[in-house]
Amino acid sequence: MKNKFHISTIIAVILLTFGCEDDFLDREPSEFITQNQINDAAVTNPGIVAGTIAGIYSLMIQIETGGTTGDDDFGQKGNDIFGDMLSGDMALSQSVFGWYRASITQFQGPQDFTFADNRQVWRYYFRIVRSANSAISALGGSDAVPELEDNRFQLGQALAIRAHSYFYLTQYFANDYNPSAEILPLYDDVEDINGPKVATSVIYDLMENDLTSAISLLEGFGRSAKNEINQDVARGLLAYVLGSKRDSWTEVASLTGAVIDGGAFPLMTAEEVVGGFNNVNTPGWMWGIDLTSEIGLNLVSWWGQMDSFTFSYAWAGDYKAIDQDLYDAIPADDARKAQFNDDPEDRFLLPLNKFYDPNRVIGGQRFIETDYIYMRVAEMYLLNAEALAKSGNEAGARERLKELLNLRIPDTSYVDGLAGQDLLDEIYLQTRIELWGEGKSYLAMKRNQATIVRGPNHLSFVGIPIEHNDERLTFEIPQLEIQNNPFINTQNE
């Protein structure tokens, strides 16, 4: 089954590019297009690999790409909900249909490798890894610098998306960062099928090399749409990777500072943060995708799980709310407080004013036209402040944090008095508030080695401290991988 999706995509591109020219079709007559033929064609025709890259971006929003038929299986944003709920910042405050109830909020999935959610996350990211490997091979390999500019840009994107997938695998399948612990198989070649787990340090070397190369290769890339990874997005991804190691804060500060200083993405205003988070053209969005009704997403989508103004589970009774303790920590004069419904009698603490279809008809949006967000510049400000504080530049951290908070609250002078752990705690709190529901809470929890305590609007485990490296917060290597890969027969510790 390896390469089935992207090989078919490439075949379509080849046929569109070459038509039925006999000199091409007769050169290596075969029932199938081989990887070698793709590699040869890609040297002079960037469109060959462009089909694979476009296919990878499509996988990010495709339903059932995790290999299940569940209504929670819809690509990257489906995994984002898993992380937000495992972190405790997103509460399943009411459950009618049962999605996320047992497996995620009651931690049954992370403790039982037969649960489909484990396979869903594993399969989704490794599908992207394998697709990226095909593109990377076609362009000369990980260390190549293609002669054609378009091919350089394609290779940069392929390397970045491979690193992105491996990064989420390291977060979801390892309890904590331990460079010597063997956690995942390393697939960096199109011919790789099954392999043993390798040390965390080996995976991190791959990610860091991929993203460092991507940043170089993407120099001068003017993307056609925000679903493509550009140089700033690659810098942001490398900052996340290095931040998760908790020992490279100077580099994290430099990378995030470069994105901020580049000036391409202004912070969202107080008005924009209650504007629906539904338009990829919002200037503060760095990476996202423009969804249209023609794509055909409906109930099985992030909006179909989260938005009460969409034909959704959130409309019909499965409520995803902000953790009440986190909500209570938001000052009354903070613009972000208004993102959440404060009516205790109806949809209490749901993000009715953060994520919504602009028509604002309860249950109204049927086919999804509201967009997906993957990364915005506010993340860079918060990660920059965290990195500055952790590298000893507390004054710089305070100023960076205030740059964001000046657009959220009327008086930020209290930040001037923060230092040490108090400053770090405030940056972490603001990260949780600012990025709620955007798939970043789980990453911040692990990076800051936080202990989570669920507030009173959760349905289970209320008030119980759970450390960031608790096995209940980490997925199991799925049953099918254990059965089918002869080199893997143990879970991660």
GROMACS .gro file of C-alpha atoms in nm:
model
  493
    1MET     CA    1   0.000   0.000   0.000
    2LYS     CA    2   0.306   0.224   0.031
    3ASN     CA    3   0.285   0.539  -0.184
    4LYS     CA    4  -0.058   0.449  -0.324
    5PHE     CA    5  -0.207   0.793  -0.268
    6HIS     CA    6   0.073   1.012  -0.389
    7ILE     CA    7   0.184   0.787  -0.676
    8SER     CA    8  -0.167   0.812  -0.823
    9THR     CA    9  -0.152   1.188  -0.782
   10ILE     CA   10   0.184   1.203  -0.961
   11ILE     CA   11   0.057   0.982  -1.244
   12ALA     CA   12  -0.225   1.230  -1.301
   13VAL     CA   13   0.023   1.517  -1.310
   14ILE     CA   14   0.249   1.329  -1.552
   15LEU     CA   15  -0.039   1.255  -1.788
   16LEU     CA   16  -0.158   1.614  -1.779
   17THR     CA   17   0.196   1.736  -1.840
   18PHE     CA   18   0.301   1.499  -2.118
   19GLY     CA   19  -0.035   1.399  -2.265
   20CYS     CA   20   0.008   1.088  -2.478
   21GLU     CA   21   0.347   1.172  -2.631
   22ASP     CA   22   0.488   0.844  -2.758
   23ASP     CA   23   0.847   0.943  -2.688
   24PHE     CA   24   0.767   0.966  -2.316
   25LEU     CA   25   0.538   0.668  -2.283
   26ASP     CA   26   0.760   0.436  -2.484
   27ARG     CA   27   1.083   0.522  -2.307
   28GLU     CA   28   1.016   0.280  -2.023
   29PRO     CA   29   0.693   0.100  -2.109
   30SER     CA   30   0.538  -0.039  -1.793
   31GLU     CA   31   0.202  -0.091  -1.631
   32PHE     CA   32   0.309   0.140  -1.348
   33ILE     CA   33   0.504   0.462  -1.309
   34THR     CA   34   0.815   0.377  -1.107
   35GLN     CA   35   0.984   0.592  -0.846
   36ASN     CA   36   1.290   0.609  -1.074
   37GLN     CA   37   1.079   0.748  -1.358
   38ILE     CA   38   0.937   1.008  -1.124
   39ASN     CA   39   1.286   1.099  -1.006
   40ASP     CA   40   1.411   1.138  -1.362
   41ALA     CA   41   1.113   1.347  -1.472
   42ALA     CA   42   1.129   1.573  -1.167
   43VAL     CA   43   1.479   1.697  -1.253
   44THR     CA   44   1.345   1.917  -1.532
   45ASN     CA   45   0.973   1.933  -1.455
   46PRO     CA   46   0.877   2.071  -1.110
   47GLY     CA   47   0.513   1.988  -1.178
   48ILE     CA   48   0.586   1.621  -1.124
   49VAL     CA   49   0.660   1.668  -0.755
   50ALA     CA   50   0.411   1.952  -0.714
   51GLY     CA   51   0.136   1.692  -0.735
   52THR     CA   52   0.282   1.502  -0.442
   53ILE     CA   53   0.321   1.816  -0.230
   54ALA     CA   54  -0.037   1.918  -0.307
   55GLY     CA   55  -0.147   1.569  -0.210
   56ILE     CA   56   0.029   1.598   0.125
   57TYR     CA   57  -0.150   1.922   0.203
   58SER     CA   58  -0.477   1.751   0.107
   59LEU     CA   59  -0.402   1.469   0.349
   60MET     CA   60  -0.396   1.725   0.629
   61ILE     CA   61  -0.772   1.786   0.588
   62GLN     CA   62  -0.882   1.450   0.451
   63ILE     CA   63  -1.138   1.246   0.644
   64GLU     CA   64  -1.050   0.890   0.749
   65THR     CA   65  -0.684   0.957   0.675
   66GLY     CA   66  -0.604   0.794   1.008
   67GLY     CA   67  -0.753   0.470   0.880
   68THR     CA   68  -1.079   0.477   1.074
   69THR     CA   69  -1.437   0.565   0.988
   70GLY     CA   70  -1.480   0.772   1.304
   71ASP     CA   71  -1.627   1.119   1.303
   72ASP     CA   72  -1.314   1.235   1.486
   73ASP     CA   73  -1.080   1.123   1.205
   74PHE     CA   74  -1.020   1.426   0.982
   75GLY     CA   75  -0.649   1.495   0.966
   76GLN     CA   76  -0.435   1.740   1.157
   77LYS     CA   77  -0.719   1.927   1.321
   78GLY     CA   78  -0.863   1.602   1.452
   79ASN     CA   79  -0.536   1.532   1.628
   80ASP     CA   80  -0.536   1.889   1.758
   81ILE     CA   81  -0.861   1.819   1.943
   82PHE     CA   82  -0.707   1.508   2.097
   83GLY     CA   83  -0.418   1.717   2.228
   84ASP     CA   84  -0.636   1.999   2.356
   85MET     CA   85  -0.851   1.754   2.550
   86LEU     CA   86  -0.560   1.552   2.688
   87SER     CA   87  -0.404   1.877   2.812
   88GLY     CA   88  -0.720   1.950   3.010
   89ASP     CA   89  -0.766   2.298   2.865
   90MET     CA   90  -1.056   2.178   2.651
   91ALA     CA   91  -1.338   2.025   2.850
   92LEU     CA   92  -1.596   1.784   2.715
   93SER     CA   93  -1.860   1.948   2.931
   94GLN     CA   94  -2.157   1.758   2.789
   95SER     CA   95  -2.157   1.429   2.599
   96VAL     CA   96  -2.459   1.300   2.407
   97PHE     CA   97  -2.301   1.107   2.120
   98GLY     CA   98  -1.989   0.986   2.299
   99TRP     CA   99  -1.711   1.116   2.079
  100TYR     CA  100  -1.392   1.164   2.285
  101ARG     CA  101  -1.573   1.053   2.601
  102ALA     CA  102  -1.414   0.719   2.691
  103SER     CA  103  -1.101   0.705   2.480
  104ILE     CA  104  -0.972   1.059   2.538
  105THR     CA  105  -1.134   1.226   2.838
  106GLN     CA  106  -1.138   0.905   3.043
  107PHE     CA  107  -0.790   0.810   2.915
  108GLN     CA  108  -0.891   0.464   2.798
  109GLY     CA  109  -0.724   0.499   2.458
  110PRO     CA  110  -0.379   0.596   2.587
  111GLN     CA  111  -0.390   0.292   2.816
  112ASP     CA  112  -0.514   0.036   2.562
  113PHE     CA  113  -0.337  -0.012   2.229
  114THR     CA  114  -0.648  -0.167   2.072
  115PHE     CA  115  -0.834   0.167   2.072
  116ALA     CA  116  -0.863   0.318   1.724
  117ASP     CA  117  -0.742   0.662   1.831
  118ASN     CA  118  -0.389   0.525   1.872
  119ARG     CA  119  -0.387   0.393   1.515
  120GLN     CA  120  -0.550   0.709   1.385
  121VAL     CA  121  -0.273   0.937   1.506
  122TRP     CA  122   0.007   0.696   1.415
  123ARG     CA  123  -0.118   0.620   1.065
  124TYR     CA  124  -0.197   0.981   0.976
  125TYR     CA  125   0.154   1.109   1.045
  126PHE     CA  126   0.334   0.813   0.890
  127ARG     CA  127   0.124   0.847   0.574
  128ILE     CA  128   0.255   1.200   0.542
  129VAL     CA  129   0.611   1.090   0.619
  130ARG     CA  130   0.601   0.831   0.341
  131SER     CA  131   0.450   1.077   0.093
  132ALA     CA  132   0.715   1.334   0.183
  133ASN     CA  133   0.987   1.071   0.135
  134SER     CA  134   0.866   1.013  -0.221
  135ALA     CA  135   0.893   1.382  -0.302
  136ILE     CA  136   1.231   1.412  -0.130
  137SER     CA  137   1.365   1.115  -0.327
  138ALA     CA  138   1.239   1.259  -0.653
  139LEU     CA  139   1.422   1.585  -0.582
  140GLY     CA  140   1.756   1.426  -0.508
  141GLY     CA  141   1.734   1.337  -0.140
  142SER     CA  142   1.749   1.518   0.193
  143ASP     CA  143   2.086   1.684   0.126
  144ALA     CA  144   2.015   1.796  -0.229
  145VAL     CA  145   2.006   2.154  -0.351
  146PRO     CA  146   1.806   2.129  -0.675
  147GLU     CA  147   1.916   2.343  -0.967
  148LEU     CA  148   1.564   2.458  -1.052
  149GLU     CA  149   1.424   2.716  -0.812
  150ASP     CA  150   1.078   2.556  -0.809
  151ASN     CA  151   1.231   2.222  -0.717
  152ARG     CA  152   1.422   2.385  -0.430
  153PHE     CA  153   1.095   2.523  -0.298
  154GLN     CA  154   0.924   2.184  -0.334
  155LEU     CA  155   1.206   2.010  -0.149
  156GLY     CA  156   1.195   2.268   0.130
  157GLN     CA  157   0.825   2.206   0.179
  158ALA     CA  158   0.863   1.827   0.172
  159LEU     CA  159   1.141   1.835   0.432
  160ALA     CA  160   0.941   2.068   0.655
  161ILE     CA  161   0.623   1.861   0.645
  162ARG     CA  162   0.819   1.541   0.719
  163ALA     CA  163   0.968   1.711   1.025
  164HIS     CA  164   0.624   1.841   1.126
  165SER     CA  165   0.485   1.487   1.124
  166TYR     CA  166   0.775   1.343   1.318
  167PHE     CA  167   0.748   1.625   1.571
  168TYR     CA  168   0.387   1.541   1.652
  169LEU     CA  169   0.476   1.173   1.671
  170THR     CA  170   0.744   1.252   1.930
  171GLN     CA  171   0.493   1.450   2.133
  172TYR     CA  172   0.203   1.208   2.116
  173PHE     CA  173   0.392   0.879   2.156
  174ALA     CA  174   0.663   0.960   2.412
  175ASN     CA  175   0.588   1.043   2.773
  176ASP     CA  176   0.869   1.296   2.789
  177TYR     CA  177   1.181   1.408   2.606
  178ASN     CA  178   1.457   1.156   2.674
  179PRO     CA  179   1.727   1.160   2.405
  180SER     CA  180   1.835   0.801   2.471
  181ALA     CA  181   1.489   0.643   2.480
  182GLU     CA  182   1.389   0.445   2.170
  183ILE     CA  183   1.045   0.569   2.066
  184LEU     CA  184   0.973   0.558   1.689
  185PRO     CA  185   1.091   0.394   1.367
  186LEU     CA  186   1.290   0.625   1.140
  187TYR     CA  187   1.173   0.632   0.779
  188ASP     CA  188   1.383   0.873   0.576
  189ASP     CA  189   1.385   0.688   0.247
  190VAL     CA  190   1.110   0.600   0.002
  191GLU     CA  191   1.208   0.230   0.019
  192ASP     CA  192   1.163   0.206   0.397
  193ILE     CA  193   0.875  -0.020   0.500
  194ASN     CA  194   0.915  -0.155   0.852
  195GLY     CA  195   1.186  -0.069   1.097
  196PRO     CA  196   1.280  -0.080   1.464
  197LYS     CA  197   1.239   0.202   1.711
  198VAL     CA  198   1.538   0.433   1.726
  199ALA     CA  199   1.657   0.673   1.993
  200THR     CA  200   1.478   1.003   2.039
  201SER     CA  201   1.803   1.184   1.956
  202VAL     CA  202   1.807   1.023   1.611
  203ILE     CA  203   1.454   1.143   1.538
  204TYR     CA  204   1.543   1.492   1.660
  205ASP     CA  205   1.854   1.499   1.441
  206LEU     CA  206   1.634   1.423   1.140
  207MET     CA  207   1.382   1.695   1.230
  208GLU     CA  208   1.646   1.958   1.297
  209ASN     CA  209   1.835   1.878   0.977
  210ASP     CA  210   1.514   1.875   0.773
  211LEU     CA  211   1.398   2.210   0.904
  212THR     CA  212   1.738   2.376   0.885
  213SER     CA  213   1.759   2.272   0.520
  214ALA     CA  214   1.399   2.377   0.460
  215ILE     CA  215   1.465   2.727   0.592
  216SER     CA  216   1.755   2.762   0.349
  217LEU     CA  217   1.573   2.610   0.052
  218LEU     CA  218   1.264   2.826   0.104
  219GLU     CA  219   1.456   3.153   0.085
  220GLY     CA  220   1.267   3.374  -0.162
  221PHE     CA  221   0.963   3.143  -0.186
  222GLY     CA  222   0.648   3.341  -0.255
  223ARG     CA  223   0.375   3.089  -0.192
  224SER     CA  224   0.048   3.094  -0.384
  225ALA     CA  225  -0.165   3.020  -0.077
  226LYS     CA  226  -0.123   2.993   0.299
  227ASN     CA  227  -0.169   2.616   0.300
  228GLU     CA  228   0.190   2.594   0.173
  229ILE     CA  229   0.484   2.604   0.413
  230ASN     CA  230   0.709   2.906   0.364
  231GLN     CA  231   1.032   3.006   0.534
  232ASP     CA  232   0.863   3.166   0.837
  233VAL     CA  233   0.648   2.860   0.898
  234ALA     CA  234   0.959   2.641   0.878
  235ARG     CA  235   1.129   2.869   1.133
  236GLY     CA  236   0.826   2.833   1.359
  237LEU     CA  237   0.832   2.454   1.329
  238LEU     CA  238   1.202   2.440   1.414
  239ALA     CA  239   1.139   2.663   1.715
  240TYR     CA  240   0.877   2.417   1.840
  241VAL     CA  241   1.112   2.121   1.787
  242LEU     CA  242   1.400   2.286   1.972
  243GLY     CA  243   1.170   2.414   2.245
  244SER     CA  244   1.048   2.062   2.317
  245LYS     CA  245   1.408   1.965   2.403
  246ARG     CA  246   1.409   2.237   2.673
  247ASP     CA  247   1.780   2.309   2.624
  248SER     CA  248   1.805   2.529   2.313
  249TRP     CA  249   1.632   2.846   2.423
  250THR     CA  250   1.875   3.088   2.260
  251GLU     CA  251   1.807   2.928   1.922
  252VAL     CA  252   1.431   2.929   1.986
  253ALA     CA  253   1.446   3.299   2.068
  254SER     CA  254   1.643   3.368   1.750
  255LEU     CA  255   1.405   3.175   1.524
  256THR     CA  256   1.087   3.324   1.665
  257GLY     CA  257   1.245   3.668   1.674
  258ALA     CA  258   1.328   3.639   1.303
  259VAL     CA  259   0.962   3.568   1.223
  260ILE     CA  260   0.843   3.862   1.433
  261ASP     CA  261   1.106   4.103   1.303
  262GLY     CA  262   1.030   4.005   0.945
  263GLY     CA  263   0.703   4.192   0.986
  264ALA     CA  264   0.498   3.980   0.745
  265PHE     CA  265   0.237   3.889   1.006
  266PRO     CA  266   0.087   4.145   1.248
  267LEU     CA  267  -0.070   4.032   1.572
  268MET     CA  268  -0.446   3.986   1.562
  269THR     CA  269  -0.628   4.284   1.709
  270ALA     CA  270  -0.878   4.273   1.996
  271GLU     CA  271  -1.156   4.287   1.737
  272GLU     CA  272  -1.009   4.004   1.532
  273VAL     CA  273  -0.981   3.764   1.826
  274VAL     CA  274  -1.360   3.769   1.855
  275GLY     CA  275  -1.404   3.768   1.479
  276GLY     CA  276  -1.463   3.398   1.429
  277PHE     CA  277  -1.117   3.258   1.347
  278ASN     CA  278  -1.271   3.155   1.018
  279ASN     CA  279  -1.069   3.331   0.745
  280VAL     CA  280  -0.722   3.221   0.636
  281ASN     CA  281  -0.663   3.571   0.497
  282THR     CA  282  -0.649   3.713   0.849
  283PRO     CA  283  -0.310   3.890   0.846
  284GLY     CA  284  -0.193   3.730   1.172
  285TRP     CA  285  -0.237   3.376   1.036
  286MET     CA  286   0.095   3.228   0.920
  287TRP     CA  287  -0.028   2.887   0.804
  288GLY     CA  288  -0.378   2.762   0.732
  289ILE     CA  289  -0.606   2.646   0.455
  290ASP     CA  290  -0.892   2.804   0.265
  291LEU     CA  291  -1.185   2.562   0.286
  292THR     CA  292  -1.466   2.585   0.032
  293SER     CA  293  -1.793   2.398  -0.005
  294GLU     CA  294  -1.653   2.226  -0.315
  295ILE     CA  295  -1.404   2.038  -0.095
  296GLY     CA  296  -1.704   1.866   0.062
  297LEU     CA  297  -1.621   1.871   0.433
  298ASN     CA  298  -1.928   1.872   0.656
  299LEU     CA  299  -2.007   1.702   0.985
  300VAL     CA  300  -1.681   1.504   0.986
  301SER     CA  301  -1.448   1.800   1.033
  302TRP     CA  302  -1.302   2.023   1.301
  303TRP     CA  303  -1.592   2.266   1.258
  304GLY     CA  304  -1.830   1.970   1.274
  305GLN     CA  305  -1.699   1.891   1.620
  306MET     CA  306  -1.639   2.243   1.756
  307ASP     CA  307  -1.875   2.507   1.618
  308SER     CA  308  -2.232   2.550   1.738
  309PHE     CA  309  -2.304   2.759   1.427
  310THR     CA  310  -2.224   2.461   1.207
  311PHE     CA  311  -2.425   2.141   1.157
  312SER     CA  312  -2.218   1.982   1.428
  313TYR     CA  313  -2.187   1.780   1.744
  314ALA     CA  314  -2.124   2.107   1.927
  315TRP     CA  315  -2.469   2.218   1.813
  316ALA     CA  316  -2.636   1.884   1.890
  317GLY     CA  317  -2.504   1.825   2.240
  318ASP     CA  318  -2.135   1.728   2.253
  319TYR     CA  319  -1.998   2.046   2.408
  320LYS     CA  320  -1.630   2.139   2.390
  321ALA     CA  321  -1.573   2.421   2.636
  322ILE     CA  322  -1.280   2.602   2.788
  323ASP     CA  323  -1.173   2.456   3.121
  324GLN     CA  324  -1.362   2.658   3.383
  325ASP     CA  325  -1.057   2.723   3.598
  326LEU     CA  326  -0.871   2.857   3.295
  327TYR     CA  327  -1.169   3.075   3.205
  328ASP     CA  328  -1.183   3.211   3.559
  329ALA     CA  329  -0.816   3.309   3.529
  330ILE     CA  330  -0.896   3.546   3.239
  331PRO     CA  331  -0.950   3.901   3.372
  332ALA     CA  332  -1.292   4.056   3.311
  333ASP     CA  333  -1.139   4.336   3.102
  334ASP     CA  334  -0.945   4.097   2.877
  335ALA     CA  335  -1.083   4.095   2.520
  336ARG     CA  336  -1.044   3.716   2.509
  337LYS     CA  337  -1.291   3.667   2.792
  338ALA     CA  338  -1.566   3.748   2.544
  339GLN     CA  339  -1.465   3.456   2.323
  340PHE     CA  340  -1.656   3.223   2.553
  341ASN     CA  341  -2.027   3.208   2.632
  342ASP     CA  342  -2.091   3.305   2.996
  343ASP     CA  343  -2.455   3.189   3.016
  344PRO     CA  344  -2.458   2.902   3.269
  345GLU     CA  345  -2.797   2.788   3.139
  346ASP     CA  346  -2.701   2.735   2.774
  347ARG     CA  347  -2.371   2.622   2.615
  348PHE     CA  348  -2.173   2.748   2.911
  349LEU     CA  349  -1.810   2.834   2.825
  350LEU     CA  350  -1.837   2.718   2.465
  351PRO     CA  351  -1.623   2.930   2.224
  352LEU     CA  352  -1.927   3.089   2.061
  353ASN     CA  353  -1.734   3.409   1.995
  354LYS     CA  354  -1.396   3.264   1.904
  355PHE     CA  355  -1.475   3.001   1.642
  356TYR     CA  356  -1.790   3.049   1.440
  357ASP     CA  357  -1.945   3.052   1.096
  358PRO     CA  358  -2.004   3.422   1.011
  359ASN     CA  359  -2.376   3.365   0.950
  360ARG     CA  360  -2.413   3.274   1.319
  361VAL     CA  361  -2.716   3.050   1.274
  362ILE     CA  362  -2.713   2.769   1.527
  363GLY     CA  363  -2.650   2.447   1.335
  364GLY     CA  364  -2.651   2.647   1.013
  365GLN     CA  365  -2.330   2.582   0.819
  366ARG     CA  366  -2.374   2.249   0.638
  367PHE     CA  367  -2.077   2.227   0.402
  368ILE     CA  368  -1.767   2.384   0.548
  369GLU     CA  369  -1.653   2.717   0.412
  370THR     CA  370  -1.484   2.841   0.730
  371ASP     CA  371  -1.108   2.790   0.725
  372TYR     CA  372  -0.857   2.587   0.925
  373ILE     CA  373  -0.572   2.751   1.115
  374TYR     CA  374  -0.240   2.571   1.171
  375MET     CA  375  -0.012   2.849   1.298
  376ARG     CA  376  -0.031   3.221   1.370
  377VAL     CA  377   0.221   3.482   1.468
  378ALA     CA  378   0.092   3.510   1.827
  379GLU     CA  379   0.253   3.170   1.885
  380MET     CA  380   0.588   3.319   1.788
  381TYR     CA  381   0.547   3.608   2.036
  382LEU     CA  382   0.459   3.374   2.320
  383LEU     CA  383   0.728   3.119   2.238
  384ASN     CA  384   0.979   3.403   2.200
  385ALA     CA  385   0.886   3.539   2.544
  386GLU     CA  386   0.919   3.189   2.693
  387ALA     CA  387   1.257   3.135   2.528
  388LEU     CA  388   1.390   3.473   2.639
  389ALA     CA  389   1.283   3.411   2.997
  390LYS     CA  390   1.433   3.062   3.002
  391SER     CA  391   1.761   3.185   2.853
  392GLY     CA  392   1.799   3.456   3.118
  393ASN     CA  393   1.670   3.763   2.930
  394GLU     CA  394   1.374   3.836   3.156
  395ALA     CA  395   1.351   4.203   3.054
  396GLY     CA  396   1.320   4.102   2.690
  397ALA     CA  397   1.061   3.840   2.782
  398ARG     CA  398   0.848   4.093   2.967
  399GLU     CA  399   0.857   4.336   2.675
  400ARG     CA  400   0.764   4.068   2.424
  401LEU     CA  401   0.477   3.945   2.637
  402LYS     CA  402   0.349   4.299   2.675
  403GLU     CA  403   0.350   4.348   2.298
  404LEU     CA  404   0.078   4.084   2.276
  405LEU     CA  405  -0.108   4.175   2.595
  406ASN     CA  406  -0.128   4.543   2.496
  407LEU     CA  407  -0.380   4.426   2.234
  408ARG     CA  408  -0.580   4.221   2.484
  409ILE     CA  409  -0.601   4.411   2.815
  410PRO     CA  410  -0.600   4.783   2.905
  411ASP     CA  411  -0.321   4.772   3.164
  412THR     CA  412  -0.013   4.551   3.129
  413SER     CA  413   0.199   4.722   3.395
  414TYR     CA  414   0.172   4.419   3.625
  415VAL     CA  415   0.406   4.232   3.390
  416ASP     CA  416   0.691   4.467   3.486
  417GLY     CA  417   0.700   4.318   3.835
  418LEU     CA  418   0.723   3.955   3.723
  419ALA     CA  419   1.045   3.756   3.745
  420GLY     CA  420   1.165   3.399   3.783
  421GLN     CA  421   0.897   3.134   3.805
  422ASP     CA  422   0.622   3.397   3.830
  423LEU     CA  423   0.719   3.528   3.487
  424LEU     CA  424   0.733   3.178   3.340
  425ASP     CA  425   0.395   3.093   3.493
  426GLU     CA  426   0.241   3.406   3.340
  427ILE     CA  427   0.380   3.331   2.994
  428TYR     CA  428   0.246   2.977   3.016
  429LEU     CA  429  -0.095   3.101   3.131
  430GLN     CA  430  -0.112   3.354   2.849
  431THR     CA  431  -0.015   3.083   2.601
  432ARG     CA  432  -0.305   2.868   2.719
  433ILE     CA  433  -0.550   3.159   2.700
  434GLU     CA  434  -0.437   3.304   2.369
  435LEU     CA  435  -0.412   2.974   2.182
  436TRP     CA  436  -0.708   2.792   2.334
  437GLY     CA  437  -0.864   2.548   2.092
  438GLU     CA  438  -0.586   2.586   1.833
  439GLY     CA  439  -0.406   2.261   1.906
  440LYS     CA  440  -0.113   2.410   2.099
  441SER     CA  441  -0.206   2.348   2.464
  442TYR     CA  442  -0.067   1.994   2.467
  443LEU     CA  443   0.266   2.110   2.325
  444ALA     CA  444   0.292   2.388   2.584
  445MET     CA  445   0.201   2.150   2.866
  446LYS     CA  446   0.486   1.914   2.776
  447ARG     CA  447   0.735   2.191   2.703
  448ASN     CA  448   0.668   2.352   3.042
  449GLN     CA  449   0.646   2.019   3.229
  450ALA     CA  450   0.314   2.130   3.369
  451THR     CA  451   0.083   1.947   3.605
  452ILE     CA  452  -0.276   1.972   3.487
  453VAL     CA  453  -0.582   1.985   3.710
  454ARG     CA  454  -0.922   1.968   3.544
  455GLY     CA  455  -1.182   2.224   3.644
  456PRO     CA  456  -1.542   2.155   3.751
  457ASN     CA  457  -1.694   2.155   3.401
  458HIS     CA  458  -1.515   1.834   3.296
  459LEU     CA  459  -1.706   1.507   3.312
  460SER     CA  460  -1.426   1.303   3.471
  461PHE     CA  461  -1.103   1.332   3.672
  462VAL     CA  462  -1.203   1.672   3.811
  463GLY     CA  463  -0.950   1.819   4.053
  464ILE     CA  464  -0.697   1.536   4.017
  465PRO     CA  465  -0.338   1.651   3.951
  466ILE     CA  466  -0.188   1.480   3.645
  467GLU     CA  467   0.176   1.537   3.554
  468HIS     CA  468   0.280   1.617   3.197
  469ASN     CA  469   0.459   1.282   3.155
  470ASP     CA  470   0.176   1.068   3.289
  471GLU     CA  471   0.121   0.766   3.063
  472ARG     CA  472  -0.248   0.854   3.043
  473LEU     CA  473  -0.158   1.160   2.835
  474THR     CA  474   0.043   0.969   2.573
  475PHE     CA  475  -0.087   0.739   2.299
  476GLU     CA  476   0.012   0.374   2.268
  477ILE     CA  477   0.184   0.228   1.964
  478PRO     CA  478  -0.122   0.080   1.794
  479GLN     CA  479  -0.207  -0.289   1.791
  480LEU     CA  480  -0.174  -0.322   1.413
  481GLU     CA  481   0.178  -0.182   1.419
  482ILE     CA  482   0.278  -0.428   1.691
  483GLN     CA  483   0.126  -0.713   1.490
  484ASN     CA  484   0.258  -0.618   1.147
  485ASN     CA  485   0.601  -0.472   1.219
  486PRO     CA  486   0.832  -0.756   1.329
  487PHE     CA  487   1.081  -0.506   1.470
  488ILE     CA  488   0.844  -0.345   1.722
  489ASN     CA  489   0.694  -0.549   2.004
  490THR     CA  490   0.702  -0.315   2.308
  491GLN     CA  491   0.538   0.009   2.410
  492ASN     CA  492   0.728   0.323   2.497
  493GLU     CA  493   0.796   0.386   2.865
   0.00000   0.00000   0.00000
